[in-house]
Tab-separated table of C-alpha atoms in Angstrom:
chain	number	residue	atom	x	y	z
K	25	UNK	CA	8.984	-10.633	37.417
K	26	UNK	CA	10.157	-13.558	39.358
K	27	UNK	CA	8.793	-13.967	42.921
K	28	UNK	CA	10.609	-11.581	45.102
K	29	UNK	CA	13.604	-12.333	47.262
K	30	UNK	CA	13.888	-12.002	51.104
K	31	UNK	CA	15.261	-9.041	52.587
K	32	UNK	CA	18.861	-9.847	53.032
K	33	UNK	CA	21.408	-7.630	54.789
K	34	UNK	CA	24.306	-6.351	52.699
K	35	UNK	CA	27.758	-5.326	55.153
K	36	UNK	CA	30.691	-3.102	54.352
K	37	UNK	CA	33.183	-4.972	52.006
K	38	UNK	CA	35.763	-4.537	54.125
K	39	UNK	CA	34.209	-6.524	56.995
K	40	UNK	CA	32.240	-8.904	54.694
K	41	UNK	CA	32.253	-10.415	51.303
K	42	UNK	CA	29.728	-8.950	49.042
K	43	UNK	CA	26.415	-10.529	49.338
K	44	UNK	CA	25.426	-13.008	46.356
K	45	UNK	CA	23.481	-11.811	43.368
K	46	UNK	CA	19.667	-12.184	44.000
K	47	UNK	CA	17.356	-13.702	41.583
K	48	UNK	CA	15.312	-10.312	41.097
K	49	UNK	CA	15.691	-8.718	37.566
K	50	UNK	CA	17.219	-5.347	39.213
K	51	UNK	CA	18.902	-5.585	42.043
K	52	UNK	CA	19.772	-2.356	43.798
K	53	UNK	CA	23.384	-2.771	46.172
K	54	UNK	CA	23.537	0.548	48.355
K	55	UNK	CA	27.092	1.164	49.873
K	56	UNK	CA	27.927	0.704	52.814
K	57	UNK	CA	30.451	1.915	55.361
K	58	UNK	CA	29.801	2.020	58.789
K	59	UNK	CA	26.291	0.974	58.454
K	60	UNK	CA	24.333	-2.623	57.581
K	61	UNK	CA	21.356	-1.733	54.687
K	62	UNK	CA	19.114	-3.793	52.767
K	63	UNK	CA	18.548	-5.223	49.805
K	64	UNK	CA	14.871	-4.452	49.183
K	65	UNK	CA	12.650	-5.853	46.124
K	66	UNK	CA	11.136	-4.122	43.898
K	67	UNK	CA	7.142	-5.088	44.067
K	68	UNK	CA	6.167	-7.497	42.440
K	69	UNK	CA	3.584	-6.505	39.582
K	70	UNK	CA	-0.166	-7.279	40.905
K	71	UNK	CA	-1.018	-11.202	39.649
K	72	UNK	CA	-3.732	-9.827	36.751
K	73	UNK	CA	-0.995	-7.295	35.752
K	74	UNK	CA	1.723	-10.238	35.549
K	75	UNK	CA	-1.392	-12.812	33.931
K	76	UNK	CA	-2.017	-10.324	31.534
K	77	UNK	CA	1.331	-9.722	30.430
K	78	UNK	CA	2.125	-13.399	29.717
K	79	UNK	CA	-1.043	-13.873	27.845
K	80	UNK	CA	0.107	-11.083	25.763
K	81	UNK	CA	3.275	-12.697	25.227
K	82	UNK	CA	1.766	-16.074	24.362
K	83	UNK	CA	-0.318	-14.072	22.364
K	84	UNK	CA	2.885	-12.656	19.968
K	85	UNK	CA	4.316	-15.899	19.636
K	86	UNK	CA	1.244	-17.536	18.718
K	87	UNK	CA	2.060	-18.419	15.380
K	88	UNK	CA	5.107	-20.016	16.063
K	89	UNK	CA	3.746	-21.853	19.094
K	90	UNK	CA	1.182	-23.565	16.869
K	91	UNK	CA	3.640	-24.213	14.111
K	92	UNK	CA	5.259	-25.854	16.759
K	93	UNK	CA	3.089	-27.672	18.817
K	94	UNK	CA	0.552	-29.029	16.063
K	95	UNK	CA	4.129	-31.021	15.107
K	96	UNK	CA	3.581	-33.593	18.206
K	97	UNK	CA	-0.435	-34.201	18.050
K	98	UNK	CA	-0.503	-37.521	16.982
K	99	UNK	CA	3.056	-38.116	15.624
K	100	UNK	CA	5.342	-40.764	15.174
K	101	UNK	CA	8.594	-40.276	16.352
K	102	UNK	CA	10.623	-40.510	13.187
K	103	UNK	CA	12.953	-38.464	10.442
K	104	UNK	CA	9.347	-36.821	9.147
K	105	UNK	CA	9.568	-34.997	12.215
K	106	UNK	CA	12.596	-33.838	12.604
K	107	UNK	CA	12.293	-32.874	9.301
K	108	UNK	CA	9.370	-31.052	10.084
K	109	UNK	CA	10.535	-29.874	13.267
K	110	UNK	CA	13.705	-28.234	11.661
K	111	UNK	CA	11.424	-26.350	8.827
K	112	UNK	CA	9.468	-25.059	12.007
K	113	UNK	CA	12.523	-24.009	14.004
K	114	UNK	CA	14.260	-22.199	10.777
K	115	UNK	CA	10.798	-20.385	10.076
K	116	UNK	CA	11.119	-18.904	13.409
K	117	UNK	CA	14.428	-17.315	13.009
K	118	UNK	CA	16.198	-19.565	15.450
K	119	UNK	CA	18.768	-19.706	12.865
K	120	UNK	CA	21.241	-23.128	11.180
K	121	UNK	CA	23.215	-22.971	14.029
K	122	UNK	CA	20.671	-23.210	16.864
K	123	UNK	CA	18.053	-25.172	14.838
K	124	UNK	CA	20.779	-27.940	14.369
K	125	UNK	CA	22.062	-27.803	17.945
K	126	UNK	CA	18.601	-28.290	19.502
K	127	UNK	CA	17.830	-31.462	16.632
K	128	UNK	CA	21.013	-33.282	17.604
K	129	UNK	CA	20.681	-32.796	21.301
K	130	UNK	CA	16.690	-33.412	21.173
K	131	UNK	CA	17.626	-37.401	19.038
K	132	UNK	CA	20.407	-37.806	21.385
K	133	UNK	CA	17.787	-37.845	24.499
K	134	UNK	CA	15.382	-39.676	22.675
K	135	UNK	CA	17.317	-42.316	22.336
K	136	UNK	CA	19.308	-41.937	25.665
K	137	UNK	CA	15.787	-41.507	27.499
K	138	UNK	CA	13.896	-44.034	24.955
K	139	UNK	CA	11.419	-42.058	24.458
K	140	UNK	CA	8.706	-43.112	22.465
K	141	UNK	CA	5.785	-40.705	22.658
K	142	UNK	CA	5.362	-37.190	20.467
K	143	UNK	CA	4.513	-35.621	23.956
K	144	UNK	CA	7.623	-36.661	25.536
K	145	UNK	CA	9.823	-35.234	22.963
K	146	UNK	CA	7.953	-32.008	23.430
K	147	UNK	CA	8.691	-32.124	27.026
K	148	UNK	CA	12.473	-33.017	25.809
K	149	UNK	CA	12.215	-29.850	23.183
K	150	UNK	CA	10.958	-27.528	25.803
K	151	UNK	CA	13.935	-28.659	28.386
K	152	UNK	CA	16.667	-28.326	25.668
K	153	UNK	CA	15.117	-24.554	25.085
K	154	UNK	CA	15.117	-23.353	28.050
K	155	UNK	CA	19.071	-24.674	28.770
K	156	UNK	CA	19.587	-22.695	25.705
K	157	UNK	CA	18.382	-19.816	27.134
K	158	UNK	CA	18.669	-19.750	30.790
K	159	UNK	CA	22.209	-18.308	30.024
K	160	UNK	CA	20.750	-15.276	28.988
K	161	UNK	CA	18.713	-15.035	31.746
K	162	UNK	CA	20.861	-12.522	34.239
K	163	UNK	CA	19.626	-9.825	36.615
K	164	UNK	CA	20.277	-5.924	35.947
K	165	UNK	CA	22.441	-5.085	38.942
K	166	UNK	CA	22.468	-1.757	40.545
K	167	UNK	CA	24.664	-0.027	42.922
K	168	UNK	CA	28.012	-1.154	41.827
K	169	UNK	CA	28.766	2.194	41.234
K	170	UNK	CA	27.149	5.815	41.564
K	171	UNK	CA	26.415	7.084	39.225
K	172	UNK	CA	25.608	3.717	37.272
K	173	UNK	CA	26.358	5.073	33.814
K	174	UNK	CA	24.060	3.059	31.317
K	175	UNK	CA	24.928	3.584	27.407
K	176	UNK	CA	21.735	3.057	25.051
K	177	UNK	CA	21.972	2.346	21.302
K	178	UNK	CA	19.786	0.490	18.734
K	179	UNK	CA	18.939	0.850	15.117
K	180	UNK	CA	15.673	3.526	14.047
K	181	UNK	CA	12.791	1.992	15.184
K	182	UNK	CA	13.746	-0.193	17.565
K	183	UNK	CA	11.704	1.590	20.438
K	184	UNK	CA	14.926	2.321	22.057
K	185	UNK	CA	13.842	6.177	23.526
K	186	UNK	CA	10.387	4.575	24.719
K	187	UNK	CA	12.252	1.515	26.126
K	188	UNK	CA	14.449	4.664	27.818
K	189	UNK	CA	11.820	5.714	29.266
K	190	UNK	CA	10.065	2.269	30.842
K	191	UNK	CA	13.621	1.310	32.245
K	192	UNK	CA	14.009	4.946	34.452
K	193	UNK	CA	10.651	4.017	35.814
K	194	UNK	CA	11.895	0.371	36.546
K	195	UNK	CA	14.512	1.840	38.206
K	196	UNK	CA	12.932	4.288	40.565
K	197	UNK	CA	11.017	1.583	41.234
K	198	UNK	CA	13.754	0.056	43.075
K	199	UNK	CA	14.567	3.668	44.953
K	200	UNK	CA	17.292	4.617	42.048
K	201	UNK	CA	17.377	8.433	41.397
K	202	UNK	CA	17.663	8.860	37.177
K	203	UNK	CA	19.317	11.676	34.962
K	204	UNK	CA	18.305	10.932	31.306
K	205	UNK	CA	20.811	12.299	28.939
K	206	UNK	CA	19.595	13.342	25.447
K	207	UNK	CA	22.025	11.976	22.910
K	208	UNK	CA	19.959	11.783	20.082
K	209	UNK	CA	21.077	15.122	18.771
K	210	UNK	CA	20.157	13.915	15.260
K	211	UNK	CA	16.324	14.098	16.089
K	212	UNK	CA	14.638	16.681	17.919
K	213	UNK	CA	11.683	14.336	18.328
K	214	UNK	CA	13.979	12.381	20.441
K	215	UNK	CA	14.780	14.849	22.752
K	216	UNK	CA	11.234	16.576	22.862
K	217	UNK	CA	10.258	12.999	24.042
K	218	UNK	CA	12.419	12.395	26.712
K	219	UNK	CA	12.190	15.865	27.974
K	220	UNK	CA	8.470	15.670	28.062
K	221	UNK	CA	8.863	12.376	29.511
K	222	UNK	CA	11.283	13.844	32.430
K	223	UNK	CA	9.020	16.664	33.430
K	224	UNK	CA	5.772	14.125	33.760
K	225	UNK	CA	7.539	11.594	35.686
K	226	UNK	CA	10.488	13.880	37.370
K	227	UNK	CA	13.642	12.642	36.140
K	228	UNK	CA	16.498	15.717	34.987
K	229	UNK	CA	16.984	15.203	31.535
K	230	UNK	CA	19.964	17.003	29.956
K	231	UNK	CA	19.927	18.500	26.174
K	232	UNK	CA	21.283	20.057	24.051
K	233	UNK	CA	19.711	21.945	20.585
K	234	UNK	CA	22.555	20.366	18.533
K	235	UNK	CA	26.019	19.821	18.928
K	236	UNK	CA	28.197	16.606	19.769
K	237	UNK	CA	26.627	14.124	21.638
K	238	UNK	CA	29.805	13.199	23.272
K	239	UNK	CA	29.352	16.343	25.192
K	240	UNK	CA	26.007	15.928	26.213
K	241	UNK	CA	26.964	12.054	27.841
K	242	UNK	CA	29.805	14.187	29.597
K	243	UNK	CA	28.088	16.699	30.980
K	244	UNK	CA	25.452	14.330	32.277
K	245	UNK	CA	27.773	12.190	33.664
K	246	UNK	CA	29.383	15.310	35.478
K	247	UNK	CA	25.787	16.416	36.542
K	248	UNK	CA	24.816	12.739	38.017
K	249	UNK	CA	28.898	13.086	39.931
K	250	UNK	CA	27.663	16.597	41.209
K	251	UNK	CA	24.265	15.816	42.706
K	252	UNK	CA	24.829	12.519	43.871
K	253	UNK	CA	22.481	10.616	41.226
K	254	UNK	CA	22.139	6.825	40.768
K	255	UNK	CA	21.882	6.540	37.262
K	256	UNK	CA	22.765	7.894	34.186
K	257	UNK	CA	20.848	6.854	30.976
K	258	UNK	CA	22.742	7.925	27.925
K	259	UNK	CA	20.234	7.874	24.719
K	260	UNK	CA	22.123	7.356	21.354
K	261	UNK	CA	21.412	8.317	17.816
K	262	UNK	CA	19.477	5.245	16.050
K	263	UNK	CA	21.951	4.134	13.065
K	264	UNK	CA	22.660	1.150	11.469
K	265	UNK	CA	25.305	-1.049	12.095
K	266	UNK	CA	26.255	-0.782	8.434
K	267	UNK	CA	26.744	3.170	8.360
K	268	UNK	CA	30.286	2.863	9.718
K	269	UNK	CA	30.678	6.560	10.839
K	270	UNK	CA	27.987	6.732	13.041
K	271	UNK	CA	29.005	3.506	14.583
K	272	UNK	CA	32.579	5.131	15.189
K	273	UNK	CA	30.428	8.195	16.511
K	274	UNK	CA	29.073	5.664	18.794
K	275	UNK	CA	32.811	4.479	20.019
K	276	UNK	CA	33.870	8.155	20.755
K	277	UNK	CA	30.629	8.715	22.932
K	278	UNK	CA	31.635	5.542	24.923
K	279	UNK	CA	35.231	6.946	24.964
K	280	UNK	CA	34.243	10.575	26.080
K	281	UNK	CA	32.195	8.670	29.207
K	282	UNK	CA	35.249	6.660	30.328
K	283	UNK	CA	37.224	10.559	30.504
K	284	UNK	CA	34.171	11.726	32.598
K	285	UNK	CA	34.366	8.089	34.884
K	286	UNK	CA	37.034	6.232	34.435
K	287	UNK	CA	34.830	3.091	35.348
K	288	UNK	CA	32.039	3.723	32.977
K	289	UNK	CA	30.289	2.933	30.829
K	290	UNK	CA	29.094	0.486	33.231
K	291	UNK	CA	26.451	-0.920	30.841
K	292	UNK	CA	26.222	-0.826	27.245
K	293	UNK	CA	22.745	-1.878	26.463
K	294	UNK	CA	21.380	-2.620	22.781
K	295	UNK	CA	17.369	-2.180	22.404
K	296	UNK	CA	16.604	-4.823	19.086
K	297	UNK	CA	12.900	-5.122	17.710
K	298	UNK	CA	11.759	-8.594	17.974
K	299	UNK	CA	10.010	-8.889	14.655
K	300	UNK	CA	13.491	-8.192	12.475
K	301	UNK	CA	14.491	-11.472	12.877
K	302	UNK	CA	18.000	-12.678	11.555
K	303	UNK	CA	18.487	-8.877	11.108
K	304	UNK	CA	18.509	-8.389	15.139
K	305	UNK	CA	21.230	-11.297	15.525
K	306	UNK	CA	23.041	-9.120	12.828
K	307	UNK	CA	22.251	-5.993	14.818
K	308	UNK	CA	23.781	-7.807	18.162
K	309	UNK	CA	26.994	-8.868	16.472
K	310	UNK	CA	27.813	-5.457	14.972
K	311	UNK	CA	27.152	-3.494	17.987
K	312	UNK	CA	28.569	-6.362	20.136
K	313	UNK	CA	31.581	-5.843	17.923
K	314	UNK	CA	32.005	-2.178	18.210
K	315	UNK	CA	30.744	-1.524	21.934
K	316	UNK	CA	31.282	-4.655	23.843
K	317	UNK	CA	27.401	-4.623	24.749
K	318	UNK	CA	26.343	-6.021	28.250
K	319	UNK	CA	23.236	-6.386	27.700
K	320	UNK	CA	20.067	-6.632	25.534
K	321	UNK	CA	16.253	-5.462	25.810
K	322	UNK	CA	14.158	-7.139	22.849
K	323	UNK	CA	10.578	-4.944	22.287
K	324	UNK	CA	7.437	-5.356	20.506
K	325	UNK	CA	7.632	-9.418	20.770
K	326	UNK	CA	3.717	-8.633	21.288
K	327	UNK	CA	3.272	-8.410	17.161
K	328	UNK	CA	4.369	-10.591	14.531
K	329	UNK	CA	7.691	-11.612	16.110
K	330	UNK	CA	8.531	-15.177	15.472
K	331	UNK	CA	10.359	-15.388	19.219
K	332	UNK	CA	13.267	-18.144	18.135
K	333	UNK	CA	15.561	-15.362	16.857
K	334	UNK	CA	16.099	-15.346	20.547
K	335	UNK	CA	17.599	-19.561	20.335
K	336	UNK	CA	19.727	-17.821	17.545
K	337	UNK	CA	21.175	-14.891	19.764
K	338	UNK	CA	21.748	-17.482	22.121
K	339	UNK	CA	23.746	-20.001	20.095
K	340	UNK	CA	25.611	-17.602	18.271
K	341	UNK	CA	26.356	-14.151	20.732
K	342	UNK	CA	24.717	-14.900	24.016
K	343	UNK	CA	24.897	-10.954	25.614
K	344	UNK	CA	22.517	-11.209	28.294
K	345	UNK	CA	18.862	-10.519	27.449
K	346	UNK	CA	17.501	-8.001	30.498
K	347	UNK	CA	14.251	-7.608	29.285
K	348	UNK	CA	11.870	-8.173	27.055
K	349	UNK	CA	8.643	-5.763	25.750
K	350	UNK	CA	5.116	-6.931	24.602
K	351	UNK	CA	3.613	-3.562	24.452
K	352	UNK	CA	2.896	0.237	25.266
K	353	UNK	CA	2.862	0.372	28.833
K	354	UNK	CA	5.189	0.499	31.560
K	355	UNK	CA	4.888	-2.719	33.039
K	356	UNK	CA	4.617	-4.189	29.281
K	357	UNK	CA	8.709	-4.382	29.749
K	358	UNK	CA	9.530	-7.513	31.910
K	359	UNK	CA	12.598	-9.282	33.483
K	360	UNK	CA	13.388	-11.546	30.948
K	361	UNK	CA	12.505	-15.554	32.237
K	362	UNK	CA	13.725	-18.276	30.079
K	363	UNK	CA	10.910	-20.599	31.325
K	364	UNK	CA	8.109	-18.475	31.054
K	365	UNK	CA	9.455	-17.665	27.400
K	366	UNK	CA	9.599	-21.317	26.499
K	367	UNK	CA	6.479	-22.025	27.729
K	368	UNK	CA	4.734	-19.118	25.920
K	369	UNK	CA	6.649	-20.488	22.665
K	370	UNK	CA	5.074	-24.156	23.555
K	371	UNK	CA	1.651	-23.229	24.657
């Protein structure tokens, strides 16, 4: 994560305006009436924990970092390397439209900036990424409402239950009480896991053995209303975007939700696996489409994922990117930081 905020007070918004949004991935907002609270960070992950993490992302996008970055040793700035440097960007799934973008804007400040040295236009490549992608770059914020009503969906294999499952813990982190609701009704894996997972870590999870799924997300919400719970986590069915029925399926749970709150959902988040490439920019689009998605968490970037599909998501259907996963573990899911992503893609 970033480096955490100060402690700043928060007053009632009817003697105050609402305080601005910290830079801290997940911010929690507690109301309040008569009362001033606080705005208190999450910890920051231990510096080996947050080292090791970051090597492990350089570590995924290692093939397209030295695709990249073997372009500049020694070159001459001219068309052979744009050339080259567009055959690199299209290999790594940023995509015609970003690839093009980031060539026209990287010659224009070459020649605005009369540059004449391969390691400047690196430097001028790695700015132009990261204003590409700092637009993604938004925080997760709690407290707006309680419950928070959170709908999850992504294709099979995503990682979208285990990503479930790291994301309750993030938030309990920051003090957030969670009530996982099983929507998967398709898969009994699915709900084995998360019930497992909610007895080991003591988070309600609702189920059902089969039936609508619309229920279940109703109930839950109900449930979260009753007990006074932060957050509701609604799990989804994996389908593809192609398999139009379950994609209505996935417009009537979102309807069903807004009957139980009329505010919610309050976030419609899509879990993509970051080795699909221009597949996941599909995924985002259709989903995007059908939900109105407010966000995105992109896993398993610590395999063979190619990282510019990320440029392409960007360009093309910039949701905001929440998070990003290089592995197993719980603090293997990260705040998503254009910087540090640009600079593991240029190492």
């Amino acid at each position: 994560m970033v480096s955490a905020p100060a402690v700043a007070p928060v007053a009632a918004p009817t003697v105050a305006p609402a305080p601005p949004v910290l830079p801290e991935a997940v911010l929690p907002i507690e109301d309040a009436v008569e009362e001033e609270v606080e705005i208190v960070a999450a910890p920051e992950p231990e510096p080996e924990v947050k080292r090791s993490w970051l090597s492990r992302l350089k570590a995924g996008l290692s093939k397209t970092s030295s695709n990249l970055t073997t372009l500049f040793v020694g070159a001459r700035i001219d068309d052979d390397l744009y050339e080259e440097l567009e055959s690199a960007l299209l290999v790594s799934d940023a995509g015609v439209e970003a690839t093009q973008w980031l060539l026209d804007e990287l010659k224009k400040k070459v020649k605005a900036e009369r540059l004449t040295e391969a390691a400047q236009v690196r430097t001028a490549l790695r700015t132009l990424l990261i204003d590409l992608l700092q637009p993604l770059q938004r925080p997760l914020v709690l407290g707006r409402d309680k419950p928070l009503v959170m709908m999850i969906a992504g294709v099979n294999g995503a990682g979208k239950t285990t990503t479930i499952g790291k994301l309750a813990l993030h938030l309990q982190a920051h003090g957030q009480s969670v009530l996982l609701a099983a929507g998967d009704t398709f898969r009994a894996a699915a709900r084995e896991q998360l019930a497992v997972w909610g007895e080991r870590n003591n988070v309600q999870v609702i189920a059902q053995e089969s039936g609508d799924p619309a229920a279940v997300a109703y109930d839950s919400v109900h449930s979260a209303q009753a007990r006074g719970t932060h957050v509701v986590m609604v799990d989804t069915a994996g389908r593809l975007p192609t398999q139009l029925h379950l994609m209505d399926e996935l417009k009537k749970i979102k309807r069903v939700i807004a009957k139980a709150m009329s505010s919610a959902p309050h976030e419609v988040l899509l879990v993509i696996d970051g080795n699909t490439g221009q597949n996941a920019l599909a995924q985002v689009k259709a989903f995007d489409d059908a939900l109105g998605l407010t966000g995105l968490v992109v896993t398993k970037l610590d395999g063979t994922a190619k990282g510019g599909i990320l440029a392409a998501i960007a360009k093309t259907r910039p949701v905001p990117l929440y998070f990003i996963g290089v592995g197993e573990k719980i603090e293997d899911l990260q705040p998503f930081n254009a910087t540090e992503f640009v600079d593991a893609l240029l190492s």
